[in-house]
Amino acid sequence: MTVSPMRLICIALISFVFFAPSTLSAQNNLAARPPMGWNSWNHFHRKVDDATIRAQAEAMVSSGMRDAGYTYINIDDTWEGERDANGNIQTNSKFPDMKALADFVHSKGLKLGIYSSPGPKTCAKFEGSYGHELQDARTYAAWGIDYLKYDLCGLRDQMRAAPTPEAANKIMVDAYIKMRDALRSTGRPIVYSLCQYGNDAVWRWGTTVGGNLWRTTGDISDHYAKMAEIGFSQAGLSRFAGPGHWNDPDMLEVGNGGMSADEYRTHMSLWAILAAPLLAGNDLTTMTPETIAMLTNRDVIAIDQDGAGKQGDRVSAEGPIEIWVRPLADGSKAVGIFNRHPSPLSTQVDFKKLGFTGGVKAKDLWLSKDLGTISAPYAVTIPGHGVLLLRVSQ
Ligand code: GLA
């Protein structure tokens, strides 16, 4: 849905006037840092079942990902069955016992996430939560669910039938508030992940409906062009993120095979600078050592999870070379020098333009190499579609 800037301002004002008073009580003290984990959709799509989830949980531990900070094992769409005579949501035959599955995932020191829609149907046309929000939240809590991705999809039919964009927006905002309140009423800590593809500038009001994270774009795919379109379009959104409420440019594709190693390093580096949730979207049971090394790079994860919780942003774009900087809690900065061109390019980095004076100390995070003191202008060659990711301090 496209909404004019004037209408957006009206919607933001209306949202503020009506929903701001509930903002303080909306905080659930979760997601102090961007959530890390795994989600079934990017790799398995509809082919996800109980055995898949158990295998992914085991692989998350044996690969070292859990110890690197990955926590959530998130089941996406297609787990849902019909409702019983009392309206309680049932799992379908792929998930015979969700409580037992949650117990298993918890026994591995991990947490379990689930998926639903505020509409009558999910994107894959399974049962949504419309009219059953409280009941579903209670069911999730009874199963031991720790994270809910709430995907707009099926509610869009009602929104399209609304007389004005403002009325459509209210249908959506009300639906997200309804589930926020339902989750809160269970007393169980459940991370609340909004998924409505960034419509109506969700970053401006996602916090007021209790979102711990919100998708800022449409779906990612395992291609450089789509990943880059999404990732580099995040410029300007940094001020909307912070501890407990994050911009979500969608799940990772690292390890799914559609990009080169340099392109996947660009993906991870950009997501880390963006303080994005790191939700792996590959098959954790068949990872190459290179994929494991990328996903568990401690220095890169430290950028993503930095305690200051300040999202980075683009500071310059000269042709295909973009420099993005994220300020970090210890006063240093993550500096990503990206080459969006398919062939290698050389450039010079002037650290003065990035807020430093004189010589700087730097570490190359993908080479795990301390570069010592470097002085401007620093000449670098960046591989095609690649990145040089530095941690720079004065
Ligand atoms: C939408 C979401 C995806 C995924 C699918 C599942 O497209 O954006 O991330 O959850 O629905 O049907």
Short mmCIF file of C-alpha atoms and ligand atoms in Angstrom, two decimals:
data_model
loop_
_atom_site.label_atom_id
_atom_site.label_comp_id
_atom_site.label_asym_id
_atom_site.label_seq_id
_atom_site.Cartn_x
_atom_site.Cartn_y
_atom_site.Cartn_z
CA MET A 1 0.00 0.00 0.00
CA THR A 2 1.37 3.43 -0.91
CA VAL A 3 0.52 6.31 1.39
CA SER A 4 1.29 9.96 0.56
CA PRO A 5 3.73 11.83 2.84
CA MET A 6 0.90 14.05 4.14
CA ARG A 7 -1.21 11.03 5.03
CA LEU A 8 1.82 9.40 6.67
CA ILE A 9 2.26 12.45 8.90
CA CYS A 10 -1.44 12.27 9.84
CA ILE A 11 -1.13 8.55 10.58
CA ALA A 12 1.98 9.15 12.70
CA LEU A 13 0.19 11.93 14.61
CA ILE A 14 -2.92 9.83 15.15
CA SER A 15 -0.77 6.87 16.25
CA PHE A 16 1.09 9.11 18.69
CA VAL A 17 -2.01 10.71 20.20
CA PHE A 18 -3.90 7.47 20.62
CA PHE A 19 -1.15 4.99 21.32
CA ALA A 20 1.65 6.92 23.02
CA PRO A 21 0.07 6.66 26.50
CA SER A 22 0.38 2.88 26.35
CA THR A 23 4.02 3.04 25.18
CA LEU A 24 5.61 2.87 28.60
CA SER A 25 3.63 -0.15 29.66
CA ALA A 26 4.27 -1.72 26.25
CA GLN A 27 7.90 -2.43 27.12
CA ASN A 28 8.48 -6.09 27.89
CA ASN A 29 12.18 -5.77 28.70
CA LEU A 30 13.11 -8.30 26.03
CA ALA A 31 15.58 -8.10 23.13
CA ALA A 32 17.99 -5.73 24.85
CA ARG A 33 20.26 -6.74 21.95
CA PRO A 34 19.16 -7.75 18.44
CA PRO A 35 17.75 -11.30 18.62
CA MET A 36 20.05 -14.05 17.32
CA GLY A 37 18.89 -17.45 16.20
CA TRP A 38 17.57 -19.39 13.21
CA ASN A 39 14.33 -19.41 11.23
CA SER A 40 12.97 -22.20 9.04
CA TRP A 41 11.59 -20.17 6.12
CA ASN A 42 14.55 -19.19 3.92
CA HIS A 43 15.81 -22.73 3.47
CA PHE A 44 12.95 -25.11 4.26
CA HIS A 45 9.88 -23.05 3.30
CA ARG A 46 6.91 -25.39 3.76
CA LYS A 47 9.11 -28.44 4.27
CA VAL A 48 9.63 -27.96 7.97
CA ASP A 49 8.59 -30.46 10.64
CA ASP A 50 9.35 -31.60 14.16
CA ALA A 51 12.39 -33.65 13.09
CA THR A 52 13.82 -30.69 11.15
CA ILE A 53 13.52 -28.40 14.15
CA ARG A 54 15.17 -30.90 16.48
CA ALA A 55 18.03 -31.43 14.03
CA GLN A 56 18.55 -27.67 13.65
CA ALA A 57 18.61 -27.22 17.43
CA GLU A 58 21.21 -29.96 17.78
CA ALA A 59 23.31 -28.49 14.98
CA MET A 60 23.09 -25.03 16.51
CA VAL A 61 24.80 -26.47 19.57
CA SER A 62 27.33 -28.79 17.85
CA SER A 63 28.40 -26.13 15.32
CA GLY A 64 29.27 -23.69 18.09
CA MET A 65 26.55 -21.25 17.05
CA ARG A 66 24.78 -21.39 20.41
CA ASP A 67 28.01 -20.52 22.19
CA ALA A 68 28.52 -17.66 19.74
CA GLY A 69 25.18 -16.17 20.84
CA TYR A 70 22.49 -17.74 18.63
CA THR A 71 19.51 -18.59 20.84
CA TYR A 72 16.16 -18.71 19.05
CA ILE A 73 14.98 -21.64 16.93
CA ASN A 74 12.02 -20.14 15.08
CA ILE A 75 9.35 -22.17 13.29
CA ASP A 76 7.92 -20.08 10.45
CA ASP A 77 4.68 -20.64 8.52
CA THR A 78 3.03 -24.06 7.86
CA TRP A 79 3.00 -25.59 11.37
CA GLU A 80 -0.68 -24.69 11.88
CA GLY A 81 -3.57 -27.16 11.90
CA GLU A 82 -7.30 -26.57 12.28
CA ARG A 83 -8.97 -25.22 15.40
CA ASP A 84 -10.72 -27.68 17.74
CA ALA A 85 -14.38 -27.35 18.76
CA ASN A 86 -13.41 -24.77 21.40
CA GLY A 87 -11.44 -22.69 18.94
CA ASN A 88 -8.04 -23.79 20.21
CA ILE A 89 -5.37 -23.83 17.52
CA GLN A 90 -3.95 -27.28 16.80
CA THR A 91 -0.67 -28.19 15.16
CA ASN A 92 -0.83 -30.13 11.89
CA SER A 93 0.62 -33.62 11.47
CA LYS A 94 4.15 -32.25 10.87
CA PHE A 95 4.28 -31.16 14.52
CA PRO A 96 2.73 -33.93 16.65
CA ASP A 97 3.55 -32.35 20.04
CA MET A 98 4.61 -28.70 20.23
CA LYS A 99 5.05 -28.76 24.02
CA ALA A 100 7.43 -31.71 23.76
CA LEU A 101 9.32 -29.93 20.98
CA ALA A 102 9.64 -26.78 23.10
CA ASP A 103 10.91 -28.91 26.00
CA PHE A 104 13.51 -30.45 23.69
CA VAL A 105 14.68 -27.08 22.37
CA HIS A 106 14.84 -25.68 25.90
CA SER A 107 16.85 -28.72 27.04
CA LYS A 108 19.53 -27.63 24.55
CA GLY A 109 19.78 -24.22 26.18
CA LEU A 110 17.84 -22.62 23.31
CA LYS A 111 14.48 -20.89 22.92
CA LEU A 112 11.58 -21.67 20.58
CA GLY A 113 9.82 -19.21 18.29
CA ILE A 114 6.60 -19.57 16.36
CA TYR A 115 4.70 -17.75 13.61
CA SER A 116 1.16 -16.50 13.06
CA SER A 117 -0.84 -13.79 11.32
CA PRO A 118 -3.31 -11.20 12.62
CA GLY A 119 -5.48 -12.19 9.65
CA PRO A 120 -7.76 -15.23 9.28
CA LYS A 121 -5.05 -16.87 7.15
CA THR A 122 -1.25 -16.77 7.06
CA CYS A 123 0.77 -16.01 3.93
CA ALA A 124 0.89 -19.73 3.11
CA LYS A 125 -2.90 -19.89 3.70
CA PHE A 126 -2.75 -21.71 7.02
CA GLU A 127 -4.87 -20.78 10.05
CA GLY A 128 -4.20 -17.25 11.38
CA SER A 129 -5.02 -15.74 14.78
CA TYR A 130 -7.84 -13.40 13.74
CA GLY A 131 -10.56 -13.46 16.42
CA HIS A 132 -8.51 -15.88 18.57
CA GLU A 133 -5.63 -13.67 19.68
CA LEU A 134 -5.90 -14.21 23.42
CA GLN A 135 -6.58 -17.90 23.01
CA ASP A 136 -3.55 -18.31 20.75
CA ALA A 137 -1.27 -16.33 23.03
CA ARG A 138 -2.30 -18.59 25.91
CA THR A 139 -1.68 -21.67 23.80
CA TYR A 140 1.79 -20.41 22.85
CA ALA A 141 2.57 -19.71 26.51
CA ALA A 142 1.34 -23.17 27.54
CA TRP A 143 3.53 -24.76 24.89
CA GLY A 144 6.56 -22.77 26.12
CA ILE A 145 6.99 -20.46 23.16
CA ASP A 146 9.52 -17.62 23.57
CA TYR A 147 9.14 -15.59 20.34
CA LEU A 148 6.29 -14.76 17.97
CA LYS A 149 6.65 -13.53 14.39
CA TYR A 150 3.30 -11.94 13.57
CA ASP A 151 2.94 -11.63 9.81
CA LEU A 152 0.32 -9.26 8.40
CA CYS A 153 -0.60 -11.22 5.24
CA GLY A 154 -4.20 -12.37 5.73
CA LEU A 155 -5.31 -9.10 7.30
CA ARG A 156 -4.59 -7.21 4.09
CA ASP A 157 -7.96 -8.19 2.57
CA GLN A 158 -9.72 -6.25 5.32
CA MET A 159 -7.31 -3.37 4.96
CA ARG A 160 -7.95 -3.16 1.22
CA ALA A 161 -11.67 -2.94 1.90
CA ALA A 162 -11.19 -0.01 4.31
CA PRO A 163 -12.55 3.34 3.07
CA THR A 164 -9.31 5.31 3.59
CA PRO A 165 -5.58 4.61 4.11
CA GLU A 166 -6.00 5.92 7.67
CA ALA A 167 -8.76 3.38 8.33
CA ALA A 168 -6.61 0.63 6.83
CA ASN A 169 -3.70 1.69 9.02
CA LYS A 170 -5.93 1.59 12.11
CA ILE A 171 -7.03 -1.98 11.33
CA MET A 172 -3.37 -3.01 11.19
CA VAL A 173 -2.21 -1.05 14.25
CA ASP A 174 -5.16 -2.29 16.33
CA ALA A 175 -4.40 -5.88 15.33
CA TYR A 176 -0.77 -5.57 16.45
CA ILE A 177 -1.84 -3.97 19.73
CA LYS A 178 -4.34 -6.76 20.32
CA MET A 179 -1.65 -9.43 20.11
CA ARG A 180 0.78 -7.33 22.16
CA ASP A 181 -1.78 -7.20 24.96
CA ALA A 182 -2.62 -10.88 24.57
CA LEU A 183 1.04 -11.89 24.84
CA ARG A 184 1.57 -9.62 27.81
CA SER A 185 -1.47 -11.01 29.61
CA THR A 186 0.07 -14.51 29.59
CA GLY A 187 2.89 -13.33 31.85
CA ARG A 188 5.39 -15.30 29.74
CA PRO A 189 8.28 -13.34 28.21
CA ILE A 190 7.68 -13.64 24.45
CA VAL A 191 9.67 -11.56 21.96
CA TYR A 192 7.23 -9.80 19.63
CA SER A 193 8.39 -9.64 16.00
CA LEU A 194 6.25 -7.55 13.65
CA CYS A 195 6.23 -8.54 9.99
CA GLN A 196 4.33 -6.20 7.70
CA TYR A 197 7.13 -5.46 5.22
CA GLY A 198 7.79 -1.90 6.44
CA ASN A 199 4.41 -0.50 5.38
CA ASP A 200 3.35 2.90 6.70
CA ALA A 201 6.88 3.50 8.00
CA VAL A 202 6.52 0.93 10.80
CA TRP A 203 9.81 2.11 12.32
CA ARG A 204 7.95 5.26 13.45
CA TRP A 205 5.27 3.38 15.43
CA GLY A 206 6.52 -0.20 15.90
CA THR A 207 7.52 0.52 19.49
CA THR A 208 4.09 1.88 20.40
CA VAL A 209 2.46 -1.44 19.45
CA GLY A 210 5.00 -3.33 21.57
CA GLY A 211 7.27 -4.56 18.77
CA ASN A 212 10.72 -5.76 19.77
CA LEU A 213 11.61 -5.80 16.09
CA TRP A 214 9.85 -5.03 12.85
CA ARG A 215 10.55 -6.00 9.29
CA THR A 216 11.49 -2.91 7.29
CA THR A 217 11.22 -4.47 3.82
CA GLY A 218 9.72 -7.20 1.67
CA ASP A 219 11.18 -10.70 1.60
CA ILE A 220 14.87 -11.36 1.12
CA SER A 221 16.08 -14.05 -1.28
CA ASP A 222 19.39 -15.81 -1.75
CA HIS A 223 20.68 -13.45 -4.44
CA TYR A 224 23.15 -10.59 -4.11
CA ALA A 225 20.86 -8.14 -5.93
CA LYS A 226 17.95 -8.66 -3.51
CA MET A 227 20.13 -8.78 -0.40
CA ALA A 228 21.94 -5.58 -1.47
CA GLU A 229 18.69 -3.83 -2.41
CA ILE A 230 17.33 -4.55 1.07
CA GLY A 231 20.50 -3.96 3.07
CA PHE A 232 21.67 -0.75 1.44
CA SER A 233 18.12 0.68 1.51
CA GLN A 234 18.33 0.85 5.31
CA ALA A 235 20.19 4.18 5.22
CA GLY A 236 18.45 6.76 7.40
CA LEU A 237 16.67 4.33 9.73
CA SER A 238 19.28 4.23 12.50
CA ARG A 239 17.50 6.63 14.84
CA PHE A 240 14.47 4.35 15.09
CA ALA A 241 16.33 1.37 16.57
CA GLY A 242 17.65 0.77 20.05
CA PRO A 243 17.66 -1.72 22.90
CA GLY A 244 14.32 -3.58 22.92
CA HIS A 245 13.21 -2.32 19.50
CA TRP A 246 15.11 -3.11 16.32
CA ASN A 247 14.79 -2.59 12.59
CA ASP A 248 14.65 -6.00 10.89
CA PRO A 249 15.84 -6.15 7.26
CA ASP A 250 14.88 -9.88 7.19
CA MET A 251 16.63 -13.13 7.93
CA LEU A 252 20.08 -14.23 6.78
CA GLU A 253 20.76 -16.20 3.61
CA VAL A 254 24.39 -17.00 4.56
CA GLY A 255 25.15 -20.63 3.65
CA ASN A 256 22.22 -21.17 1.29
CA GLY A 257 24.51 -21.24 -1.75
CA GLY A 258 23.18 -18.42 -3.93
CA MET A 259 25.93 -15.90 -3.19
CA SER A 260 29.72 -15.90 -3.22
CA ALA A 261 31.71 -15.84 0.02
CA ASP A 262 32.43 -12.14 -0.52
CA GLU A 263 28.72 -11.45 -0.99
CA TYR A 264 27.82 -13.35 2.17
CA ARG A 265 30.48 -11.40 4.08
CA THR A 266 28.83 -8.22 2.78
CA HIS A 267 25.47 -9.57 4.03
CA MET A 268 26.81 -10.32 7.55
CA SER A 269 28.81 -7.09 7.77
CA LEU A 270 25.92 -4.89 6.72
CA TRP A 271 23.49 -6.66 9.07
CA ALA A 272 25.98 -6.23 11.95
CA ILE A 273 26.40 -2.51 11.24
CA LEU A 274 22.59 -2.23 11.04
CA ALA A 275 22.16 -3.83 14.49
CA ALA A 276 19.89 -6.24 12.66
CA PRO A 277 18.54 -9.45 14.15
CA LEU A 278 20.89 -12.29 13.13
CA LEU A 279 18.49 -15.10 12.26
CA ALA A 280 20.32 -17.68 10.20
CA GLY A 281 18.20 -19.04 7.38
CA ASN A 282 20.29 -21.97 6.16
CA ASP A 283 20.39 -25.69 6.96
CA LEU A 284 22.58 -25.83 10.06
CA THR A 285 23.12 -29.60 9.67
CA THR A 286 25.07 -29.32 6.40
CA MET A 287 27.25 -26.23 6.88
CA THR A 288 30.72 -25.95 5.36
CA PRO A 289 33.51 -24.81 7.69
CA GLU A 290 33.47 -21.50 5.78
CA THR A 291 29.76 -20.95 6.54
CA ILE A 292 30.27 -21.79 10.22
CA ALA A 293 33.23 -19.41 10.37
CA MET A 294 31.16 -16.62 8.84
CA LEU A 295 28.16 -17.11 11.10
CA THR A 296 30.26 -17.44 14.25
CA ASN A 297 32.85 -14.70 13.65
CA ARG A 298 33.06 -13.32 17.19
CA ASP A 299 34.28 -9.88 16.14
CA VAL A 300 31.44 -9.40 13.67
CA ILE A 301 28.85 -10.65 16.17
CA ALA A 302 30.28 -8.22 18.74
CA ILE A 303 29.51 -5.37 16.34
CA ASP A 304 25.93 -6.56 15.88
CA GLN A 305 25.40 -7.12 19.60
CA ASP A 306 27.25 -4.01 20.81
CA GLY A 307 25.89 -2.86 24.16
CA ALA A 308 25.28 0.75 23.13
CA GLY A 309 22.58 -0.56 20.77
CA LYS A 310 23.16 2.22 18.24
CA GLN A 311 22.41 1.25 14.68
CA GLY A 312 24.97 2.36 12.10
CA ASP A 313 24.29 4.31 8.93
CA ARG A 314 25.73 5.26 5.57
CA VAL A 315 28.22 8.12 5.73
CA SER A 316 29.30 8.24 2.11
CA ALA A 317 28.52 6.82 -1.29
CA GLU A 318 30.96 7.52 -4.08
CA GLY A 319 29.73 5.54 -7.04
CA PRO A 320 29.63 1.89 -6.04
CA ILE A 321 31.82 2.42 -2.93
CA GLU A 322 29.75 2.99 0.18
CA ILE A 323 31.08 3.59 3.69
CA TRP A 324 28.86 2.72 6.63
CA VAL A 325 29.79 3.47 10.23
CA ARG A 326 28.40 2.23 13.54
CA PRO A 327 29.38 3.86 16.83
CA LEU A 328 30.25 1.34 19.55
CA ALA A 329 30.01 1.37 23.33
CA ASP A 330 33.78 1.59 23.93
CA GLY A 331 34.13 4.69 21.74
CA SER A 332 35.45 2.76 18.74
CA LYS A 333 33.57 2.48 15.45
CA ALA A 334 32.69 -0.31 13.07
CA VAL A 335 33.58 0.87 9.58
CA GLY A 336 32.33 -1.07 6.56
CA ILE A 337 33.76 -0.15 3.16
CA PHE A 338 31.49 -1.85 0.63
CA ASN A 339 32.02 -2.32 -3.09
CA ARG A 340 28.68 -2.73 -4.88
CA HIS A 341 30.39 -3.23 -8.22
CA PRO A 342 30.96 -6.84 -9.37
CA SER A 343 34.72 -6.27 -10.00
CA PRO A 344 37.38 -5.27 -7.46
CA LEU A 345 37.82 -1.54 -6.89
CA SER A 346 40.47 0.50 -5.15
CA THR A 347 39.74 3.49 -2.97
CA GLN A 348 41.26 5.58 -0.20
CA VAL A 349 39.70 5.88 3.23
CA ASP A 350 40.03 9.22 4.97
CA PHE A 351 39.40 8.52 8.66
CA LYS A 352 39.08 12.26 9.36
CA LYS A 353 35.84 12.18 7.43
CA LEU A 354 34.67 9.38 9.74
CA GLY A 355 35.18 11.45 12.88
CA PHE A 356 38.77 10.52 13.75
CA THR A 357 41.78 12.80 14.12
CA GLY A 358 45.30 11.75 13.12
CA GLY A 359 46.32 8.09 13.09
CA VAL A 360 43.86 5.36 14.04
CA LYS A 361 44.17 1.79 15.28
CA ALA A 362 42.24 -0.76 13.26
CA LYS A 363 41.42 -4.46 13.13
CA ASP A 364 40.29 -6.21 9.94
CA LEU A 365 37.41 -8.31 11.31
CA TRP A 366 37.15 -10.83 8.47
CA LEU A 367 40.91 -11.49 8.39
CA SER A 368 41.02 -11.36 12.22
CA LYS A 369 44.10 -9.23 11.74
CA ASP A 370 45.27 -6.35 13.81
CA LEU A 371 46.39 -3.66 11.38
CA GLY A 372 48.14 -1.59 14.05
CA THR A 373 48.18 2.17 13.58
CA ILE A 374 47.20 3.29 10.12
CA SER A 375 47.28 6.78 8.77
CA ALA A 376 45.01 8.47 6.28
CA PRO A 377 44.53 8.26 3.43
CA TYR A 378 44.38 4.48 3.74
CA ALA A 379 44.48 2.76 0.35
CA VAL A 380 42.38 -0.39 0.02
CA THR A 381 41.16 -2.72 -2.72
CA ILE A 382 37.73 -4.21 -2.11
CA PRO A 383 36.68 -7.39 -3.94
CA GLY A 384 33.66 -7.27 -6.25
CA HIS A 385 30.43 -7.16 -4.17
CA GLY A 386 32.75 -7.44 -1.16
CA VAL A 387 33.56 -5.52 1.99
CA LEU A 388 36.39 -4.46 4.23
CA LEU A 389 35.03 -4.49 7.78
CA LEU A 390 37.16 -2.69 10.34
CA ARG A 391 36.90 -1.91 14.01
CA VAL A 392 38.58 1.45 14.33
CA SER A 393 39.64 3.34 17.44
CA GLN A 394 41.60 6.50 18.02
C1 GLA B 1 5.88 -13.74 4.34
C2 GLA B 1 7.06 -13.34 5.25
C3 GLA B 1 8.16 -14.39 5.14
C4 GLA B 1 7.61 -15.75 5.56
C5 GLA B 1 6.39 -16.11 4.70
C6 GLA B 1 5.70 -17.37 5.21
O1 GLA B 1 6.25 -13.72 3.00
O2 GLA B 1 7.54 -12.08 4.89
O3 GLA B 1 9.25 -14.04 5.97
O4 GLA B 1 7.25 -15.71 6.90
O5 GLA B 1 5.43 -15.05 4.71
O6 GLA B 1 4.53 -17.67 4.53
#
